[in-house]
PDB file of C-alpha atoms in Angstrom:
ATOM      1  CA  THR Q   1      -2.697  16.552  -2.292  1.00  0.00           C
ATOM      2  CA  GLN Q   2      -0.272  16.430   0.314  1.00  0.00           C
ATOM      3  CA  LEU Q   3       2.985  14.090  -1.335  1.00  0.00           C
ATOM      4  CA  LEU Q   4       4.906  12.226   1.273  1.00  0.00           C
ATOM      5  CA  GLU Q   5       8.670  12.142   0.438  1.00  0.00           C
ATOM      6  CA  GLN Q   6      10.634   8.863   1.229  1.00  0.00           C
ATOM      7  CA  SER Q   7      14.633   9.220   1.880  1.00  0.00           C
ATOM      8  CA  PRO Q   8      17.118   7.600   0.989  1.00  0.00           C
ATOM      9  CA  GLN Q   9      15.254   6.248  -2.090  1.00  0.00           C
ATOM     10  CA  PHE Q  10      17.849   3.646  -1.733  1.00  0.00           C
ATOM     11  CA  LEU Q  11      19.697   1.506   0.960  1.00  0.00           C
ATOM     12  CA  SER Q  12      21.969  -1.197   1.022  1.00  0.00           C
ATOM     13  CA  ILE Q  13      23.671  -2.097   4.144  1.00  0.00           C
ATOM     14  CA  GLN Q  14      25.519  -4.831   5.419  1.00  0.00           C
ATOM     15  CA  GLU Q  15      24.315  -7.310   8.711  1.00  0.00           C
ATOM     16  CA  GLY Q  16      24.896  -5.772  11.885  1.00  0.00           C
ATOM     17  CA  GLU Q  17      24.250  -2.181  10.751  1.00  0.00           C
ATOM     18  CA  ASN Q  18      22.205   0.620  11.979  1.00  0.00           C
ATOM     19  CA  LEU Q  19      19.799   2.488   9.231  1.00  0.00           C
ATOM     20  CA  THR Q  20      17.581   5.372   9.435  1.00  0.00           C
ATOM     21  CA  VAL Q  21      14.669   5.887   6.803  1.00  0.00           C
ATOM     22  CA  TYR Q  22      12.126   9.294   6.553  1.00  0.00           C
ATOM     23  CA  CYS Q  23       9.221   9.911   5.431  1.00  0.00           C
ATOM     24  CA  ASN Q  24       8.469  13.792   5.352  1.00  0.00           C
ATOM     25  CA  SER Q  25       4.699  16.477   3.786  1.00  0.00           C
ATOM     26  CA  SER Q  26       4.580  19.856   4.330  1.00  0.00           C
ATOM     27  CA  SER Q  27       0.791  18.567   5.594  1.00  0.00           C
ATOM     28  CA  VAL Q  28       0.068  17.969   8.520  1.00  0.00           C
ATOM     29  CA  PHE Q  29      -0.590  14.047   9.501  1.00  0.00           C
ATOM     30  CA  SER Q  30      -3.820  12.983  11.416  1.00  0.00           C
ATOM     31  CA  SER Q  31      -1.929   9.565  11.462  1.00  0.00           C
ATOM     32  CA  LEU Q  32       1.240   8.189  10.170  1.00  0.00           C
ATOM     33  CA  GLN Q  33       1.891   4.718   8.801  1.00  0.00           C
ATOM     34  CA  TRP Q  34       4.805   2.048   7.970  1.00  0.00           C
ATOM     35  CA  TYR Q  35       5.057  -1.056   5.732  1.00  0.00           C
ATOM     36  CA  ARG Q  36       7.238  -2.983   4.637  1.00  0.00           C
ATOM     37  CA  GLN Q  37       7.093  -5.165   1.360  1.00  0.00           C
ATOM     38  CA  GLU Q  38       8.998  -8.053   0.625  1.00  0.00           C
ATOM     39  CA  PRO Q  39       9.058  -8.726  -3.126  1.00  0.00           C
ATOM     40  CA  GLY Q  40       6.345 -11.094  -5.347  1.00  0.00           C
ATOM     41  CA  GLU Q  41       4.399  -9.433  -1.947  1.00  0.00           C
ATOM     42  CA  GLY Q  42       1.814  -6.750  -1.136  1.00  0.00           C
ATOM     43  CA  PRO Q  43       2.303  -3.894   1.979  1.00  0.00           C
ATOM     44  CA  VAL Q  44       2.083  -5.318   5.513  1.00  0.00           C
ATOM     45  CA  LEU Q  45       1.053  -3.248   7.365  1.00  0.00           C
ATOM     46  CA  LEU Q  46       3.843  -2.675  10.641  1.00  0.00           C
ATOM     47  CA  VAL Q  47       2.361  -0.377  12.950  1.00  0.00           C
ATOM     48  CA  THR Q  48       0.648   2.510  12.859  1.00  0.00           C
ATOM     49  CA  VAL Q  49       1.562   6.682  15.242  1.00  0.00           C
ATOM     50  CA  VAL Q  50      -0.379   9.376  16.112  1.00  0.00           C
ATOM     51  CA  THR Q  51       0.642  11.119  18.595  1.00  0.00           C
ATOM     52  CA  GLY Q  52       2.937  14.318  18.175  1.00  0.00           C
ATOM     53  CA  GLY Q  53       6.476  12.931  19.949  1.00  0.00           C
ATOM     54  CA  GLU Q  54       4.917   9.670  20.104  1.00  0.00           C
ATOM     55  CA  VAL Q  55       7.491   6.746  19.637  1.00  0.00           C
ATOM     56  CA  LYS Q  56       6.883   2.484  19.130  1.00  0.00           C
ATOM     57  CA  LYS Q  57       8.830  -0.217  18.727  1.00  0.00           C
ATOM     58  CA  LEU Q  58       8.612  -3.617  17.301  1.00  0.00           C
ATOM     59  CA  LYS Q  59      11.582  -5.451  17.885  1.00  0.00           C
ATOM     60  CA  ARG Q  60      14.997  -3.994  16.621  1.00  0.00           C
ATOM     61  CA  LEU Q  61      12.554  -1.039  14.515  1.00  0.00           C
ATOM     62  CA  THR Q  62      11.696   2.221  16.136  1.00  0.00           C
ATOM     63  CA  PHE Q  63       9.285   4.664  14.577  1.00  0.00           C
ATOM     64  CA  GLN Q  64       9.044   8.039  15.807  1.00  0.00           C
ATOM     65  CA  PHE Q  65       6.382  10.522  14.786  1.00  0.00           C
ATOM     66  CA  GLY Q  66       7.035  14.601  15.060  1.00  0.00           C
ATOM     67  CA  ASP Q  67       6.136  16.728  17.197  1.00  0.00           C
ATOM     68  CA  ALA Q  68       4.478  18.484  14.755  1.00  0.00           C
ATOM     69  CA  ARG Q  69       3.096  15.607  13.058  1.00  0.00           C
ATOM     70  CA  LYS Q  70       4.825  16.395   9.408  1.00  0.00           C
ATOM     71  CA  ASP Q  71       7.390  13.877   9.152  1.00  0.00           C
ATOM     72  CA  SER Q  72       8.259  10.499  10.555  1.00  0.00           C
ATOM     73  CA  SER Q  73      11.459   8.070  10.987  1.00  0.00           C
ATOM     74  CA  LEU Q  74      11.872   4.154  11.274  1.00  0.00           C
ATOM     75  CA  HIS Q  75      15.147   3.452  12.688  1.00  0.00           C
ATOM     76  CA  ILE Q  76      16.921  -0.246  12.601  1.00  0.00           C
ATOM     77  CA  THR Q  77      19.105  -1.440  14.441  1.00  0.00           C
ATOM     78  CA  ALA Q  78      21.959  -4.536  13.873  1.00  0.00           C
ATOM     79  CA  ALA Q  79      19.953  -4.575  10.461  1.00  0.00           C
ATOM     80  CA  GLN Q  80      19.477  -8.579   9.380  1.00  0.00           C
ATOM     81  CA  PRO Q  81      19.178 -10.134   5.704  1.00  0.00           C
ATOM     82  CA  GLY Q  82      15.263 -10.827   7.080  1.00  0.00           C
ATOM     83  CA  ASP Q  83      14.781  -6.812   7.169  1.00  0.00           C
ATOM     84  CA  THR Q  84      15.266  -6.421   2.797  1.00  0.00           C
ATOM     85  CA  GLY Q  85      12.626  -4.777   2.043  1.00  0.00           C
ATOM     86  CA  LEU Q  86      10.502  -1.625   0.202  1.00  0.00           C
ATOM     87  CA  TYR Q  87       9.607   0.199   3.123  1.00  0.00           C
ATOM     88  CA  LEU Q  88       6.534   2.849   2.638  1.00  0.00           C
ATOM     89  CA  CYS Q  89       4.471   5.746   4.941  1.00  0.00           C
ATOM     90  CA  ALA Q  90       1.225   6.204   3.614  1.00  0.00           C
ATOM     91  CA  SER Q  91      -1.310   8.931   5.539  1.00  0.00           C
ATOM     92  CA  ASP Q  92      -4.849   9.797   5.354  1.00  0.00           C
ATOM     93  CA  PRO Q  93      -4.663  13.121   3.878  1.00  0.00           C
ATOM     94  CA  PRO Q  94      -7.491  15.664   5.677  1.00  0.00           C
ATOM     95  CA  GLY Q  95     -10.702  15.394   3.294  1.00  0.00           C
ATOM     96  CA  THR Q  96      -9.996  12.005   1.781  1.00  0.00           C
ATOM     97  CA  ALA Q  97     -11.828  10.144   4.476  1.00  0.00           C
ATOM     98  CA  SER Q  98     -10.667   6.246   4.457  1.00  0.00           C
ATOM     99  CA  LYS Q  99      -7.932   7.004   1.407  1.00  0.00           C
ATOM    100  CA  LEU Q 100      -4.539   6.502   2.144  1.00  0.00           C
ATOM    101  CA  THR Q 101      -1.960   7.820   0.187  1.00  0.00           C
ATOM    102  CA  PHE Q 102       1.810   6.166  -0.142  1.00  0.00           C
ATOM    103  CA  GLY Q 103       5.017   7.708  -0.234  1.00  0.00           C
ATOM    104  CA  THR Q 104       7.814   6.012  -3.150  1.00  0.00           C
ATOM    105  CA  GLY Q 105       9.252   4.170  -0.195  1.00  0.00           C
ATOM    106  CA  THR Q 106      12.955   3.211   0.516  1.00  0.00           C
ATOM    107  CA  ARG Q 107      14.602  -0.285  -0.983  1.00  0.00           C
ATOM    108  CA  LEU Q 108      16.125  -1.569   1.548  1.00  0.00           C
ATOM    109  CA  GLN Q 109      19.180  -4.229   1.489  1.00  0.00           C
ATOM    110  CA  VAL Q 110      21.079  -6.131   3.842  1.00  0.00           C
ATOM    111  CA  THR Q 111      24.175  -8.405   3.159  1.00  0.00           C
ATOM    112  CA  LEU Q 112      25.608 -11.363   4.917  1.00  0.00           C
TER     113      LEU Q 112
ATOM    114  CA  ASP U   1      -3.604 -12.362   8.508  1.00  0.00           C
ATOM    115  CA  ALA U   2      -6.310 -10.893   7.236  1.00  0.00           C
ATOM    116  CA  GLY U   3      -8.472 -13.410   4.610  1.00  0.00           C
ATOM    117  CA  ILE U   4      -7.740 -11.697   1.429  1.00  0.00           C
ATOM    118  CA  THR U   5      -7.123 -13.263  -2.146  1.00  0.00           C
ATOM    119  CA  GLN U   6      -6.735 -12.270  -6.005  1.00  0.00           C
ATOM    120  CA  SER U   7      -7.319 -14.295  -8.799  1.00  0.00           C
ATOM    121  CA  PRO U   8      -5.084 -14.243 -11.568  1.00  0.00           C
ATOM    122  CA  ARG U   9      -2.072 -14.187 -10.185  1.00  0.00           C
ATOM    123  CA  HIS U  10      -0.342 -13.693 -13.496  1.00  0.00           C
ATOM    124  CA  LYS U  11      -1.653 -12.647 -16.437  1.00  0.00           C
ATOM    125  CA  VAL U  12      -1.138 -11.908 -19.663  1.00  0.00           C
ATOM    126  CA  THR U  13      -3.128  -9.996 -22.410  1.00  0.00           C
ATOM    127  CA  GLU U  14      -3.372  -8.582 -26.203  1.00  0.00           C
ATOM    128  CA  THR U  15      -3.462  -5.542 -26.688  1.00  0.00           C
ATOM    129  CA  GLY U  16      -7.545  -4.305 -26.846  1.00  0.00           C
ATOM    130  CA  THR U  17      -9.242  -7.321 -24.549  1.00  0.00           C
ATOM    131  CA  PRO U  18     -10.977  -7.003 -21.738  1.00  0.00           C
ATOM    132  CA  VAL U  19      -9.444  -8.177 -17.976  1.00  0.00           C
ATOM    133  CA  THR U  20     -11.090  -8.739 -15.211  1.00  0.00           C
ATOM    134  CA  LEU U  21      -9.397  -8.954 -12.087  1.00  0.00           C
ATOM    135  CA  ARG U  22     -10.964 -10.619  -8.554  1.00  0.00           C
ATOM    136  CA  CYS U  23     -10.368  -9.575  -5.235  1.00  0.00           C
ATOM    137  CA  HIS U  24     -12.096 -11.900  -2.617  1.00  0.00           C
ATOM    138  CA  GLN U  25     -12.265 -10.873   1.107  1.00  0.00           C
ATOM    139  CA  THR U  26     -13.824 -12.490   4.467  1.00  0.00           C
ATOM    140  CA  GLU U  27     -13.232 -10.514   6.539  1.00  0.00           C
ATOM    141  CA  ASN U  28     -16.786  -8.829   5.889  1.00  0.00           C
ATOM    142  CA  HIS U  29     -14.441  -5.213   5.952  1.00  0.00           C
ATOM    143  CA  ARG U  30     -16.780  -2.211   4.335  1.00  0.00           C
ATOM    144  CA  TYR U  31     -14.354  -0.234   2.145  1.00  0.00           C
ATOM    145  CA  MET U  32     -12.371  -2.515  -0.166  1.00  0.00           C
ATOM    146  CA  TYR U  33      -9.275  -0.833  -2.526  1.00  0.00           C
ATOM    147  CA  TRP U  34      -7.289  -1.278  -5.998  1.00  0.00           C
ATOM    148  CA  TYR U  35      -4.343   0.156  -6.812  1.00  0.00           C
ATOM    149  CA  ARG U  36      -1.557  -0.231  -9.287  1.00  0.00           C
ATOM    150  CA  GLN U  37       2.756  -0.195  -8.411  1.00  0.00           C
ATOM    151  CA  ASP U  38       4.940   1.185 -10.669  1.00  0.00           C
ATOM    152  CA  PRO U  39       8.185   1.872 -10.679  1.00  0.00           C
ATOM    153  CA  GLY U  40       9.292   5.365  -9.191  1.00  0.00           C
ATOM    154  CA  HIS U  41       4.595   5.806  -8.806  1.00  0.00           C
ATOM    155  CA  GLY U  42       4.155   3.891  -5.516  1.00  0.00           C
ATOM    156  CA  LEU U  43       1.672   2.722  -5.065  1.00  0.00           C
ATOM    157  CA  ARG U  44      -1.951   4.575  -6.342  1.00  0.00           C
ATOM    158  CA  LEU U  45      -5.146   4.300  -5.752  1.00  0.00           C
ATOM    159  CA  ILE U  46      -7.589   3.369  -9.320  1.00  0.00           C
ATOM    160  CA  HIS U  47     -11.116   2.917  -7.225  1.00  0.00           C
ATOM    161  CA  TYR U  48     -11.773   1.695  -3.494  1.00  0.00           C
ATOM    162  CA  SER U  49     -15.893   0.597  -2.674  1.00  0.00           C
ATOM    163  CA  TYR U  50     -17.359   2.156   0.859  1.00  0.00           C
ATOM    164  CA  GLY U  51     -20.140  -0.889   0.641  1.00  0.00           C
ATOM    165  CA  VAL U  52     -22.332  -3.007  -1.474  1.00  0.00           C
ATOM    166  CA  LYS U  53     -22.774  -1.334  -4.928  1.00  0.00           C
ATOM    167  CA  ASP U  54     -20.894   2.023  -3.743  1.00  0.00           C
ATOM    168  CA  THR U  55     -17.005   3.231  -5.434  1.00  0.00           C
ATOM    169  CA  ASP U  56     -15.321   6.182  -5.796  1.00  0.00           C
ATOM    170  CA  LYS U  57     -13.330   7.120  -8.494  1.00  0.00           C
ATOM    171  CA  GLY U  58      -8.788   7.201  -7.185  1.00  0.00           C
ATOM    172  CA  GLU U  59      -6.241   9.160  -8.726  1.00  0.00           C
ATOM    173  CA  VAL U  60      -5.609   6.832 -11.552  1.00  0.00           C
ATOM    174  CA  SER U  61      -8.945   6.111 -12.210  1.00  0.00           C
ATOM    175  CA  ASP U  62      -8.880   6.606 -16.778  1.00  0.00           C
ATOM    176  CA  GLY U  63      -9.594   3.237 -18.700  1.00  0.00           C
ATOM    177  CA  TYR U  64     -10.453   1.282 -15.076  1.00  0.00           C
ATOM    178  CA  SER U  65     -14.262   0.300 -13.934  1.00  0.00           C
ATOM    179  CA  VAL U  66     -15.378  -1.427 -10.865  1.00  0.00           C
ATOM    180  CA  SER U  67     -17.847  -3.400  -9.289  1.00  0.00           C
ATOM    181  CA  ARG U  68     -19.256  -4.552  -6.045  1.00  0.00           C
ATOM    182  CA  SER U  69     -22.351  -6.320  -5.815  1.00  0.00           C
ATOM    183  CA  LYS U  70     -21.886  -8.103  -2.547  1.00  0.00           C
ATOM    184  CA  THR U  71     -19.325  -7.283   0.363  1.00  0.00           C
ATOM    185  CA  GLU U  72     -16.860 -10.597  -0.400  1.00  0.00           C
ATOM    186  CA  ASP U  73     -15.691  -9.485  -3.883  1.00  0.00           C
ATOM    187  CA  PHE U  74     -14.540  -6.344  -5.278  1.00  0.00           C
ATOM    188  CA  LEU U  75     -13.841  -6.608  -9.205  1.00  0.00           C
ATOM    189  CA  LEU U  76     -11.484  -3.665 -11.365  1.00  0.00           C
ATOM    190  CA  THR U  77     -11.814  -4.394 -15.252  1.00  0.00           C
ATOM    191  CA  LEU U  78      -9.643  -2.862 -17.863  1.00  0.00           C
ATOM    192  CA  GLU U  79     -12.443  -2.008 -20.622  1.00  0.00           C
ATOM    193  CA  SER U  80      -9.899  -2.079 -23.435  1.00  0.00           C
ATOM    194  CA  ALA U  81      -6.593  -3.336 -22.231  1.00  0.00           C
ATOM    195  CA  THR U  82      -3.479  -1.337 -23.056  1.00  0.00           C
ATOM    196  CA  SER U  83       0.001  -1.256 -22.736  1.00  0.00           C
ATOM    197  CA  SER U  84       0.211   1.290 -20.217  1.00  0.00           C
ATOM    198  CA  GLN U  85      -1.706  -0.450 -17.964  1.00  0.00           C
ATOM    199  CA  THR U  86       0.957  -3.019 -17.509  1.00  0.00           C
ATOM    200  CA  SER U  87       1.656  -3.422 -13.747  1.00  0.00           C
ATOM    201  CA  VAL U  88       0.957  -5.376 -10.172  1.00  0.00           C
ATOM    202  CA  TYR U  89      -2.144  -5.050  -8.787  1.00  0.00           C
ATOM    203  CA  PHE U  90      -3.088  -4.429  -5.046  1.00  0.00           C
ATOM    204  CA  CYS U  91      -6.456  -4.930  -3.581  1.00  0.00           C
ATOM    205  CA  ALA U  92      -6.662  -3.688   0.053  1.00  0.00           C
ATOM    206  CA  ILE U  93      -9.029  -3.989   3.287  1.00  0.00           C
ATOM    207  CA  ARG U  94      -9.729  -1.551   5.779  1.00  0.00           C
ATOM    208  CA  ASP U  95     -10.052  -2.639   9.645  1.00  0.00           C
ATOM    209  CA  SER U  96     -12.705  -1.567  11.532  1.00  0.00           C
ATOM    210  CA  ARG U  97      -9.662   1.563  12.627  1.00  0.00           C
ATOM    211  CA  PRO U  98     -10.139   4.767  10.096  1.00  0.00           C
ATOM    212  CA  THR U  99      -7.002   4.327   8.248  1.00  0.00           C
ATOM    213  CA  GLU U 100      -5.126   1.145   8.738  1.00  0.00           C
ATOM    214  CA  GLN U 101      -5.427  -1.164   5.074  1.00  0.00           C
ATOM    215  CA  TYR U 102      -4.438  -4.797   4.999  1.00  0.00           C
ATOM    216  CA  PHE U 103      -3.479  -5.721   1.604  1.00  0.00           C
ATOM    217  CA  GLY U 104      -3.654  -9.215  -1.263  1.00  0.00           C
ATOM    218  CA  PRO U 105      -1.054 -10.581  -2.751  1.00  0.00           C
ATOM    219  CA  GLY U 106      -0.759  -8.987  -5.731  1.00  0.00           C
ATOM    220  CA  THR U 107      -2.148  -9.893  -9.741  1.00  0.00           C
ATOM    221  CA  ARG U 108       0.835  -9.025 -12.449  1.00  0.00           C
ATOM    222  CA  LEU U 109      -0.567  -8.032 -15.455  1.00  0.00           C
ATOM    223  CA  THR U 110       0.934  -7.655 -18.515  1.00  0.00           C
ATOM    224  CA  VAL U 111      -0.003  -5.974 -21.427  1.00  0.00           C
ATOM    225  CA  THR U 112       1.349  -7.152 -24.464  1.00  0.00           C
TER     226      THR U 112
END
C-alpha cells in the first residue's frame, strides 16, 4: 500500500505569512491531487499534477510536483484567514485503478 | 459544483441497530465511493462502485455493505452499528478523468 506522508501535521500562522506543506511517498506517483477541506464540509479538489517537475499556480497557491514524481509541495503566499482548512494530498497507486490513497493532511489555521 | 447529496447529514443511533446512508448524484458518473474520516487516520475507503450492481471493497470494509441499483444512488449500510463506526462518512464520485473525485457534504454518524 502506498503511504502518503504529509508535513507538517499542524500549522498556525498569522495573516500575510508564507507557508509550504509537503506530501511525500516512497513510491512513484502516477499523478497527485491536492484537496482543501473546510470544517463541516467535504474535500474540494484544488489541482492535479501529472508531469514530473510540473508547477501549477492557483491565485496565491503554487503546487509543485517533484522531478521523480515521489513528492509534491503546496506553497501559499500571503496567507489569509480564508485559507484555513485541512489540506490533503491524494494519489492513485499503481495497480489500483479508480481508487485514491489520501495523506493524513495538514491542518492550517490562519489568524488575523 | 458536482451534484452530490448525502442523507441524512447527521444521525445518532444505538449500538446494534442497522443504519443506511444514502448518496445521490445528478452527474451520471460511473464511479461512486464511500469513505470514512477519523482523526489521525485521514480518509479511508470503505467500498466503491464502478457501475450499477458492480461494487468492490476498500481498505476498511468490515461491518459495512453497499448497494447500487441505479446510477445515481449508492447506499452504505451498517448491518449492526458499533461504537467504532462513529465517524464522518463521505461519498465521492469520479469524473471522466482517471483520478479526480468530487465529494459530498458528509454524514456525521454517532453510535452510542
